[in-house]
PDB file of C-alpha atoms in Angstrom:
ATOM      1  CA  MET Q   1    -121.120  22.135 -13.568  1.00  0.00           C
ATOM      2  CA  ASP Q   2    -117.811  23.404 -14.919  1.00  0.00           C
ATOM      3  CA  PHE Q   3    -115.937  26.221 -13.171  1.00  0.00           C
ATOM      4  CA  THR Q   4    -112.594  27.439 -11.854  1.00  0.00           C
ATOM      5  CA  ALA Q   5    -112.217  28.352  -8.190  1.00  0.00           C
ATOM      6  CA  ILE Q   6    -109.514  30.952  -7.538  1.00  0.00           C
ATOM      7  CA  ASP Q   7    -107.761  32.495  -4.564  1.00  0.00           C
ATOM      8  CA  PHE Q   8    -105.217  35.313  -4.506  1.00  0.00           C
ATOM      9  CA  GLU Q   9    -102.795  36.130  -1.731  1.00  0.00           C
ATOM     10  CA  THR Q  10    -101.336  39.634  -1.776  1.00  0.00           C
ATOM     11  CA  ALA Q  11     -98.131  41.109  -0.420  1.00  0.00           C
ATOM     12  CA  THR Q  12     -99.641  44.449   0.636  1.00  0.00           C
ATOM     13  CA  SER Q  13    -102.954  46.287   0.500  1.00  0.00           C
ATOM     14  CA  ALA Q  14    -102.339  47.108  -3.181  1.00  0.00           C
ATOM     15  CA  TYR Q  15    -104.589  45.139  -5.512  1.00  0.00           C
ATOM     16  CA  THR Q  16    -101.652  44.717  -7.914  1.00  0.00           C
ATOM     17  CA  SER Q  17     -99.540  43.014  -5.236  1.00  0.00           C
ATOM     18  CA  ALA Q  18    -100.625  39.398  -5.826  1.00  0.00           C
ATOM     19  CA  CYS Q  19     -97.863  37.065  -4.690  1.00  0.00           C
ATOM     20  CA  SER Q  20     -99.682  33.780  -5.275  1.00  0.00           C
ATOM     21  CA  LEU Q  21    -102.694  32.457  -7.131  1.00  0.00           C
ATOM     22  CA  GLY Q  22    -104.463  29.191  -6.452  1.00  0.00           C
ATOM     23  CA  LEU Q  23    -106.568  27.546  -9.169  1.00  0.00           C
ATOM     24  CA  CYS Q  24    -108.928  24.599  -8.813  1.00  0.00           C
ATOM     25  CA  VAL Q  25    -110.600  23.372 -12.000  1.00  0.00           C
ATOM     26  CA  VAL Q  26    -113.917  21.535 -11.780  1.00  0.00           C
ATOM     27  CA  GLU Q  27    -115.450  19.673 -14.728  1.00  0.00           C
ATOM     28  CA  ASN Q  28    -118.841  17.972 -14.416  1.00  0.00           C
ATOM     29  CA  ASN Q  29    -118.712  18.553 -10.648  1.00  0.00           C
ATOM     30  CA  VAL Q  30    -115.387  16.717 -10.309  1.00  0.00           C
ATOM     31  CA  ILE Q  31    -112.079  18.381  -9.424  1.00  0.00           C
ATOM     32  CA  LYS Q  32    -109.771  17.797 -12.381  1.00  0.00           C
ATOM     33  CA  GLU Q  33    -106.781  20.043 -11.683  1.00  0.00           C
ATOM     34  CA  ARG Q  34    -105.230  22.038  -8.879  1.00  0.00           C
ATOM     35  CA  LYS Q  35    -102.257  24.370  -9.096  1.00  0.00           C
ATOM     36  CA  GLU Q  36    -100.581  27.305  -7.404  1.00  0.00           C
ATOM     37  CA  ILE Q  37     -98.550  30.029  -9.079  1.00  0.00           C
ATOM     38  CA  PHE Q  38     -96.061  32.167  -7.152  1.00  0.00           C
ATOM     39  CA  ILE Q  39     -95.822  35.727  -8.440  1.00  0.00           C
ATOM     40  CA  LYS Q  40     -93.375  38.608  -8.028  1.00  0.00           C
ATOM     41  CA  PRO Q  41     -95.746  41.345  -6.863  1.00  0.00           C
ATOM     42  CA  TYR Q  42     -95.943  44.929  -7.995  1.00  0.00           C
ATOM     43  CA  PRO Q  43     -94.718  46.913  -6.213  1.00  0.00           C
ATOM     44  CA  PHE Q  44     -92.114  44.553  -4.790  1.00  0.00           C
ATOM     45  CA  GLU Q  45     -92.993  45.320  -1.192  1.00  0.00           C
ATOM     46  CA  PHE Q  46     -94.343  43.125   1.597  1.00  0.00           C
ATOM     47  CA  ASN Q  47     -96.393  43.979   4.639  1.00  0.00           C
ATOM     48  CA  ASP Q  48     -95.382  42.057   7.779  1.00  0.00           C
ATOM     49  CA  PHE Q  49     -99.049  41.433   8.548  1.00  0.00           C
ATOM     50  CA  ASN Q  50     -99.595  39.774   5.169  1.00  0.00           C
ATOM     51  CA  ILE Q  51     -96.491  37.625   5.565  1.00  0.00           C
ATOM     52  CA  LYS Q  52     -97.786  36.462   8.937  1.00  0.00           C
ATOM     53  CA  ILE Q  53    -101.095  35.495   7.323  1.00  0.00           C
ATOM     54  CA  HIS Q  54     -99.897  33.516   4.300  1.00  0.00           C
ATOM     55  CA  GLY Q  55     -96.232  32.838   5.001  1.00  0.00           C
ATOM     56  CA  ILE Q  56     -94.967  34.049   1.619  1.00  0.00           C
ATOM     57  CA  THR Q  57     -91.763  36.079   1.951  1.00  0.00           C
ATOM     58  CA  PRO Q  58     -89.950  38.350  -0.536  1.00  0.00           C
ATOM     59  CA  LYS Q  59     -87.195  35.752  -0.892  1.00  0.00           C
ATOM     60  CA  MET Q  60     -89.705  33.128  -2.042  1.00  0.00           C
ATOM     61  CA  VAL Q  61     -90.925  35.178  -5.018  1.00  0.00           C
ATOM     62  CA  ARG Q  62     -88.044  37.531  -5.803  1.00  0.00           C
ATOM     63  CA  ASP Q  63     -87.053  35.506  -8.878  1.00  0.00           C
ATOM     64  CA  MET Q  64     -90.584  34.632  -9.999  1.00  0.00           C
ATOM     65  CA  PRO Q  65     -92.197  36.238 -13.076  1.00  0.00           C
ATOM     66  CA  ARG Q  66     -94.573  39.161 -12.713  1.00  0.00           C
ATOM     67  CA  PHE Q  67     -98.253  38.406 -13.269  1.00  0.00           C
ATOM     68  CA  ASN Q  68     -98.130  39.437 -16.924  1.00  0.00           C
ATOM     69  CA  GLY Q  69     -95.498  36.761 -17.497  1.00  0.00           C
ATOM     70  CA  TYR Q  70     -98.006  34.129 -16.405  1.00  0.00           C
ATOM     71  CA  TRP Q  71    -101.086  35.472 -18.154  1.00  0.00           C
ATOM     72  CA  ASP Q  72    -100.953  33.237 -21.227  1.00  0.00           C
ATOM     73  CA  GLU Q  73    -100.883  30.252 -18.855  1.00  0.00           C
ATOM     74  CA  ILE Q  74    -103.651  31.585 -16.599  1.00  0.00           C
ATOM     75  CA  ARG Q  75    -106.059  32.897 -19.230  1.00  0.00           C
ATOM     76  CA  PRO Q  76    -107.586  29.524 -20.253  1.00  0.00           C
ATOM     77  CA  TYR Q  77    -108.571  28.889 -16.629  1.00  0.00           C
ATOM     78  CA  ILE Q  78    -110.525  32.162 -16.493  1.00  0.00           C
ATOM     79  CA  GLU Q  79    -111.742  33.269 -19.905  1.00  0.00           C
ATOM     80  CA  HIS Q  80    -115.277  32.190 -20.888  1.00  0.00           C
ATOM     81  CA  ARG Q  81    -115.614  30.210 -17.667  1.00  0.00           C
ATOM     82  CA  MET Q  82    -117.504  30.544 -14.411  1.00  0.00           C
ATOM     83  CA  VAL Q  83    -115.092  31.718 -11.730  1.00  0.00           C
ATOM     84  CA  ILE Q  84    -115.829  30.944  -8.077  1.00  0.00           C
ATOM     85  CA  ALA Q  85    -114.129  32.681  -5.163  1.00  0.00           C
ATOM     86  CA  HIS Q  86    -114.674  33.202  -1.454  1.00  0.00           C
ATOM     87  CA  ASN Q  87    -115.229  36.953  -1.213  1.00  0.00           C
ATOM     88  CA  ALA Q  88    -115.178  37.196  -4.992  1.00  0.00           C
ATOM     89  CA  SER Q  89    -115.225  40.995  -4.978  1.00  0.00           C
ATOM     90  CA  PHE Q  90    -111.646  40.928  -3.668  1.00  0.00           C
ATOM     91  CA  ASP Q  91    -110.216  38.209  -5.908  1.00  0.00           C
ATOM     92  CA  VAL Q  92    -111.911  39.524  -9.049  1.00  0.00           C
ATOM     93  CA  ARG Q  93    -110.660  43.024  -8.264  1.00  0.00           C
ATOM     94  CA  VAL Q  94    -107.085  41.763  -7.809  1.00  0.00           C
ATOM     95  CA  LEU Q  95    -107.286  40.028 -11.174  1.00  0.00           C
ATOM     96  CA  CYS Q  96    -108.782  42.991 -13.016  1.00  0.00           C
ATOM     97  CA  LYS Q  97    -106.620  45.682 -11.421  1.00  0.00           C
ATOM     98  CA  THR Q  98    -103.489  43.672 -12.087  1.00  0.00           C
ATOM     99  CA  LEU Q  99    -104.408  43.141 -15.730  1.00  0.00           C
ATOM    100  CA  GLU Q 100    -105.216  46.836 -16.083  1.00  0.00           C
ATOM    101  CA  HIS Q 101    -101.838  47.702 -14.540  1.00  0.00           C
ATOM    102  CA  TYR Q 102    -100.051  45.681 -17.206  1.00  0.00           C
ATOM    103  CA  GLY Q 103    -102.244  46.998 -20.017  1.00  0.00           C
ATOM    104  CA  ILE Q 104    -103.850  43.623 -20.670  1.00  0.00           C
ATOM    105  CA  SER Q 105    -107.469  43.496 -21.858  1.00  0.00           C
ATOM    106  CA  LEU Q 106    -109.864  41.964 -19.364  1.00  0.00           C
ATOM    107  CA  PRO Q 107    -111.123  38.484 -20.242  1.00  0.00           C
ATOM    108  CA  ASP Q 108    -114.805  37.657 -20.518  1.00  0.00           C
ATOM    109  CA  PHE Q 109    -116.054  35.564 -17.580  1.00  0.00           C
ATOM    110  CA  ASP Q 110    -118.847  35.146 -15.044  1.00  0.00           C
ATOM    111  CA  TYR Q 111    -118.275  34.797 -11.330  1.00  0.00           C
ATOM    112  CA  MET Q 112    -120.024  33.779  -8.118  1.00  0.00           C
ATOM    113  CA  CYS Q 113    -119.120  34.322  -4.475  1.00  0.00           C
ATOM    114  CA  THR Q 114    -119.219  31.477  -1.967  1.00  0.00           C
ATOM    115  CA  VAL Q 115    -119.477  33.939   0.924  1.00  0.00           C
ATOM    116  CA  LYS Q 116    -122.809  35.233  -0.364  1.00  0.00           C
ATOM    117  CA  LEU Q 117    -123.995  31.758  -1.326  1.00  0.00           C
ATOM    118  CA  SER Q 118    -123.077  30.232   2.032  1.00  0.00           C
ATOM    119  CA  GLN Q 119    -124.866  33.024   3.888  1.00  0.00           C
ATOM    120  CA  LYS Q 120    -128.032  31.982   2.071  1.00  0.00           C
ATOM    121  CA  ALA Q 121    -127.368  28.230   2.234  1.00  0.00           C
ATOM    122  CA  TYR Q 122    -126.346  28.045   5.896  1.00  0.00           C
ATOM    123  CA  PRO Q 123    -127.770  31.093   7.707  1.00  0.00           C
ATOM    124  CA  GLU Q 124    -127.432  29.299  11.045  1.00  0.00           C
ATOM    125  CA  LEU Q 125    -123.623  29.532  10.985  1.00  0.00           C
ATOM    126  CA  GLU Q 126    -122.144  32.231  13.207  1.00  0.00           C
ATOM    127  CA  SER Q 127    -119.395  32.913  10.662  1.00  0.00           C
ATOM    128  CA  HIS Q 128    -119.074  32.318   6.938  1.00  0.00           C
ATOM    129  CA  ARG Q 129    -115.320  32.779   6.790  1.00  0.00           C
ATOM    130  CA  LEU Q 130    -113.776  30.058   4.669  1.00  0.00           C
ATOM    131  CA  ASN Q 131    -112.202  28.193   7.574  1.00  0.00           C
ATOM    132  CA  ARG Q 132    -115.389  28.313   9.667  1.00  0.00           C
ATOM    133  CA  LEU Q 133    -117.597  27.333   6.730  1.00  0.00           C
ATOM    134  CA  CYS Q 134    -115.387  24.412   5.762  1.00  0.00           C
ATOM    135  CA  GLY Q 135    -115.101  23.337   9.379  1.00  0.00           C
ATOM    136  CA  ALA Q 136    -118.881  23.118   9.551  1.00  0.00           C
ATOM    137  CA  LEU Q 137    -118.956  21.160   6.275  1.00  0.00           C
ATOM    138  CA  GLY Q 138    -116.143  18.789   7.186  1.00  0.00           C
ATOM    139  CA  ILE Q 139    -113.791  20.054   4.466  1.00  0.00           C
ATOM    140  CA  GLU Q 140    -110.124  19.856   5.504  1.00  0.00           C
ATOM    141  CA  PHE Q 141    -107.591  22.295   4.064  1.00  0.00           C
ATOM    142  CA  ASP Q 142    -104.606  24.498   4.938  1.00  0.00           C
ATOM    143  CA  HIS Q 143    -106.102  27.961   5.348  1.00  0.00           C
ATOM    144  CA  HIS Q 144    -104.482  31.051   3.770  1.00  0.00           C
ATOM    145  CA  HIS Q 145    -102.526  29.034   1.231  1.00  0.00           C
ATOM    146  CA  ALA Q 146    -103.865  29.857  -2.219  1.00  0.00           C
ATOM    147  CA  TYR Q 147    -103.581  26.261  -3.456  1.00  0.00           C
ATOM    148  CA  ASP Q 148    -105.739  24.970  -0.620  1.00  0.00           C
ATOM    149  CA  ASP Q 149    -108.081  27.966  -0.376  1.00  0.00           C
ATOM    150  CA  ALA Q 150    -109.090  27.560  -4.019  1.00  0.00           C
ATOM    151  CA  TYR Q 151    -109.704  23.853  -3.385  1.00  0.00           C
ATOM    152  CA  ALA Q 152    -111.756  24.602  -0.255  1.00  0.00           C
ATOM    153  CA  CYS Q 153    -113.808  27.172  -2.137  1.00  0.00           C
ATOM    154  CA  ALA Q 154    -114.549  24.656  -4.897  1.00  0.00           C
ATOM    155  CA  MET Q 155    -115.507  21.969  -2.381  1.00  0.00           C
ATOM    156  CA  ALA Q 156    -117.797  24.349  -0.476  1.00  0.00           C
ATOM    157  CA  PHE Q 157    -119.519  25.355  -3.696  1.00  0.00           C
ATOM    158  CA  LEU Q 158    -120.049  21.719  -4.699  1.00  0.00           C
ATOM    159  CA  ARG Q 159    -121.339  20.891  -1.224  1.00  0.00           C
ATOM    160  CA  MET Q 160    -123.911  23.698  -1.338  1.00  0.00           C
ATOM    161  CA  ALA Q 161    -125.117  22.524  -4.735  1.00  0.00           C
ATOM    162  CA  TYR Q 162    -125.363  18.955  -3.433  1.00  0.00           C
ATOM    163  CA  ASP Q 163    -127.166  19.898  -0.218  1.00  0.00           C
ATOM    164  CA  TYR Q 164    -129.826  21.791  -2.175  1.00  0.00           C
ATOM    165  CA  SER Q 165    -129.958  19.412  -5.177  1.00  0.00           C
ATOM    166  CA  LEU Q 166    -128.902  22.146  -7.606  1.00  0.00           C
ATOM    167  CA  TYR Q 167    -127.438  21.159 -10.954  1.00  0.00           C
ATOM    168  CA  THR Q 168    -126.923  24.396 -12.875  1.00  0.00           C
ATOM    169  CA  PHE Q 169    -125.754  27.926 -12.163  1.00  0.00           C
ATOM    170  CA  ASP Q 170    -129.220  29.171 -13.096  1.00  0.00           C
ATOM    171  CA  GLU Q 171    -130.736  26.958 -10.402  1.00  0.00           C
ATOM    172  CA  ILE Q 172    -128.216  28.264  -7.872  1.00  0.00           C
ATOM    173  CA  GLU Q 173    -129.113  31.862  -8.734  1.00  0.00           C
ATOM    174  CA  GLU Q 174    -132.808  31.145  -8.366  1.00  0.00           C
ATOM    175  CA  CYS Q 175    -132.552  29.106  -5.169  1.00  0.00           C
ATOM    176  CA  PHE Q 176    -130.350  31.565  -3.285  1.00  0.00           C
ATOM    177  CA  ASP Q 177    -131.658  34.737  -4.935  1.00  0.00           C
ATOM    178  CA  VAL Q 178    -128.211  35.839  -6.087  1.00  0.00           C
ATOM    179  CA  LYS Q 179    -126.965  37.025  -9.451  1.00  0.00           C
ATOM    180  CA  ARG Q 180    -123.702  36.013 -11.044  1.00  0.00           C
ATOM    181  CA  GLY Q 181    -121.246  38.790 -11.714  1.00  0.00           C
ATOM    182  CA  HIS Q 182    -119.812  39.374 -15.165  1.00  0.00           C
ATOM    183  CA  ILE Q 183    -116.547  40.830 -16.402  1.00  0.00           C
ATOM    184  CA  ASP Q 184    -115.662  41.681 -19.971  1.00  0.00           C
ATOM    185  CA  LYS Q 185    -113.326  44.039 -21.801  1.00  0.00           C
ATOM    186  CA  GLY Q 186    -115.605  47.008 -21.189  1.00  0.00           C
ATOM    187  CA  SER Q 187    -116.209  46.341 -17.495  1.00  0.00           C
ATOM    188  CA  ILE Q 188    -115.783  49.174 -15.011  1.00  0.00           C
ATOM    189  CA  LEU Q 189    -115.082  48.114 -11.448  1.00  0.00           C
ATOM    190  CA  LYS Q 190    -117.061  49.953  -8.808  1.00  0.00           C
ATOM    191  CA  PRO Q 191    -114.841  52.018  -6.495  1.00  0.00           C
ATOM    192  CA  VAL Q 192    -114.308  50.783  -2.955  1.00  0.00           C
ATOM    193  CA  LYS Q 193    -113.463  52.735   0.168  1.00  0.00           C
ATOM    194  CA  HIS Q 194    -110.589  50.445   1.118  1.00  0.00           C
ATOM    195  CA  SER Q 195    -108.760  47.339  -0.075  1.00  0.00           C
ATOM    196  CA  ARG Q 196    -109.183  44.003   1.577  1.00  0.00           C
ATOM    197  CA  ARG Q 197    -105.765  43.716   3.099  1.00  0.00           C
ATOM    198  CA  LYS Q 198    -105.948  43.424   6.166  1.00  0.00           C
ATOM    199  CA  LYS Q 199    -107.223  39.939   5.737  1.00  0.00           C
ATOM    200  CA  THR Q 200    -109.617  40.422   8.613  1.00  0.00           C
ATOM    201  CA  LYS Q 201    -111.798  42.168   6.035  1.00  0.00           C
ATOM    202  CA  LYS Q 202    -112.167  38.964   4.028  1.00  0.00           C
ATOM    203  CA  ALA Q 203    -114.551  36.202   4.933  1.00  0.00           C
ATOM    204  CA  GLY Q 204    -111.954  33.691   3.757  1.00  0.00           C
TER     205      GLY Q 204
END
């Protein structure tokens, strides 16, 4: 399977406040590329709680481009691909809300959530947070760093497919009784009662 695993870290509770993005590219079930992009968030404000979680400070990203300055570089990793994320509703919303903020048309892509998949694949686990899931699966990574979180998400997805002998996204949907999400230019995001920051609201 080919997909891109993503993970955003945000500076505040605002969905437009991404301060880093991790990308992990998988081709034919093999990790081919990993990268992290540091972003000057909008607005340029940081919550102390968020800094404590991910360790990114205003000084580290003050001179970085805004997200729209990176979009031409990021787009090929997202558009017309399957995107995987742990708590995908958060990461997909950060992406879409940030693009909307900058007046950029949404790309066309499908997405799946490893929280929902792992709940079906490993119901015996007490927690399906990314660190607890990967601990159970023997996947080592540095939690709450976008570079490593995207990698861990990709590895967890590949492990679930391996454990259940699943070779396509269609088989994954059927086996776990889940449906892939889809985003395109005309997509309308469902409203939510609150944003995910505090990070305690995220399974990752």
